[in-house]
């Protein structure tokens, strides 16, 4: 098991170096830079060169990457040339908003999606069709649009939930939960549909296996067959899908945090993009990449936990 | 060969296209896609208003006769903006889709066709790219390239290419090993030619499916970027920035969300459905009609040495343990029609008796066994007859009552021992659950009983076996574990469905010996389902021969061997190696078991029978009883007494 996880980790750790490098290359290839952004329309060449030097933009690409990497490894992701704030602090102050959103969404999508998938695998016909419809609709509706519709319905028309904002958990758990309801609903729609469909397919596959017939022949109850044996076996492919969807949710937060004006990393990315604030973008990319590696690790551990063949290799 | 291969390809492609076009929903979707594209192209001609012309006296109007979809916060016509917006949004999506096609397909073909190192390297790169947080990367590109959407959409295509490459690689791998590809390669065609002319046409289906799903992703991302304000810059409309415009007026005119949202959702839905229906069409192409046999088996496979030891005669006592009368079973085919697979089968088993059920694959033996236990596969149904076990008709029991019978009165062991154990639980957990289902015991007592059971099936070191997972067992060990689990409820009847077929020859004899010992010790009856006369002869006092859903002959095993009275039984016996003569080819029954949908009207065996006359095809043949206790469903059973007639 340990070897299995370590091997997977060895494959994904290079991402932490490759992804920021790719962004460095892209920024270098592209026309324009942060100095020009800061100076605006009118500037003298001398002032431009001076600012470039000050920001370190005149050094070769590999040198810049090397010095960024050396700092990053010590937890220093640099400083925003736009706001002057430290990127690490900025990210640290916003990361919990995004974590709340993504974790809550994953839990909601996994619980409802797996429940719906299991139900539709044992009661076929109508419910199975419902899962098909839900997954198609979930696939087609953009999360940001669903979010806006939810705002129109539940905030503007009915006034049940706040339309925007975020309240930290330690300030008021109640308001924290209330503020999360609509964003989580908007974001979980797609993931929920995908998980329901995947669970249904995996359950149907498992339920047609020989060992399920054998268990029935031993007189084991349907309850144990479905909830213990079939679900545990179906969990192997489903856990992989949940992991992939979690990675997709990181992208989703960029849009949904914008809709609900939440002060998370997604909102930070949008602001930084408008401001051409590369250090901040770079920092968020690293944070997200780190999150992806952690998720993959958790998925691998879950995979090994569910699947003795992988664990005991 | 190449020409032949090309013909095959063209034929397959033709059928493929027909199966897509033959669906009304698919046609409707294609029509929608074409209309949307035409509207985008001809927007300047079709749009009723200038999409950027404000009308401040008529803002946020909602649908009206003048503005079918209403106006936005500057009074611009939403329908016109939607039409013009389609150009920007669809063009952006197209850029991403083309990139996926141009980058992903060649990489997938390369990795799948070349294999080896190329495959490993590309797989690793694909893994890395799949883990990149896409949207943030796109925003970086967008920033770096000064707000250029084309750069962002091409990047999206590059990030989407690994998914496409993975699909193409998988499809190519499976095609590469097919005979006609090898033939094309051997005949000296260049790799490029083989890929373009022979591989590509076969993997085009998965490519189209993946592509149409990716169109949805591209549309979501393009409109997402537009919504955030990174796409078309005002006043140029795009579907995404129209949602953005609407979001600023959510409190005043929520209707504004509808046109752009609906256009996005319906278009994504259309491509998603298109992908689904193409996938259905491709899988239908692959799926073959008829019942698929689990494992290829030859008639009377050579599994045991020459010379049978026929079990000693035991006269059946009165008061049958199991009496199956006129059992008829149907299963559902692909179209959901009920197909008869077992027809009016009658058999009986006395307490403590071992009875064989013998015949080729696909003749209904296993289904009969499963029907007795009420464990027919999805769509299967007992449509006639009764299954009386110790005075109770099992076909009349509720699901719960039936569950009470299973394992406790009648148990089952099946032919794939490892597949019949749940792969994610240890032997101990599984056997423990079965023991607890039969008797309330403490945890310690359960373990003790499990060890007893494993010892009873001659497993060495039972404590160790309890801790193992099924994949850590050999086939023989797994079958012993399965037998132990079947014994846990002390059943009076054990249905053994090909219990030795999947095992090594040396292990087979051990398992048969074990079954014989267990039967002697416990006194349970056994219904032994097998295609192997050797196994039947070894264990069974009586046997039923099944062919194409019918019992065609039954007698004491000794009688069946000495004097078969049905040509099918004789044919089966003749192709058993033990009966062959040195220097002669082993005879085989010509033809194959007919598909249940195409059973002959009269005797089911007539088309393959050397004795068949016109009479045989006229109507159903009843069971005759030429000798007491020896039944045959053959009009010419009397001819069978003189074997030379048959050989003529």
Short mmCIF file of N, CA and C in Angstrom, two decimals, chain B residues 51 155 173 203 401 436 458 629:
data_model
loop_
_atom_site.label_atom_id
_atom_site.label_comp_id
_atom_site.label_asym_id
_atom_site.label_seq_id
_atom_site.Cartn_x
_atom_site.Cartn_y
_atom_site.Cartn_z
N UNK B 51 -27.17 44.85 -33.12
CA UNK B 51 -27.00 44.30 -31.77
C UNK B 51 -26.34 45.27 -30.81
N UNK B 155 -5.41 27.12 -25.89
CA UNK B 155 -4.90 26.49 -24.67
C UNK B 155 -5.92 25.50 -24.11
N UNK B 173 -5.54 0.73 -29.59
CA UNK B 173 -4.97 -0.49 -29.02
C UNK B 173 -5.82 -1.70 -29.37
N UNK B 203 -11.67 3.98 -35.42
CA UNK B 203 -11.71 4.69 -34.14
C UNK B 203 -12.47 6.01 -34.28
N UNK B 401 -39.50 -15.41 1.86
CA UNK B 401 -39.52 -16.84 2.16
C UNK B 401 -38.47 -17.57 1.34
N UNK B 436 -23.37 -16.25 10.20
CA UNK B 436 -24.27 -15.47 11.04
C UNK B 436 -25.68 -15.40 10.46
N UNK B 458 -11.09 -29.72 3.68
CA UNK B 458 -9.68 -30.11 3.52
C UNK B 458 -8.77 -28.94 3.15
N UNK B 629 -38.06 -46.33 -16.01
CA UNK B 629 -37.05 -45.43 -15.45
C UNK B 629 -36.09 -44.88 -16.50
#
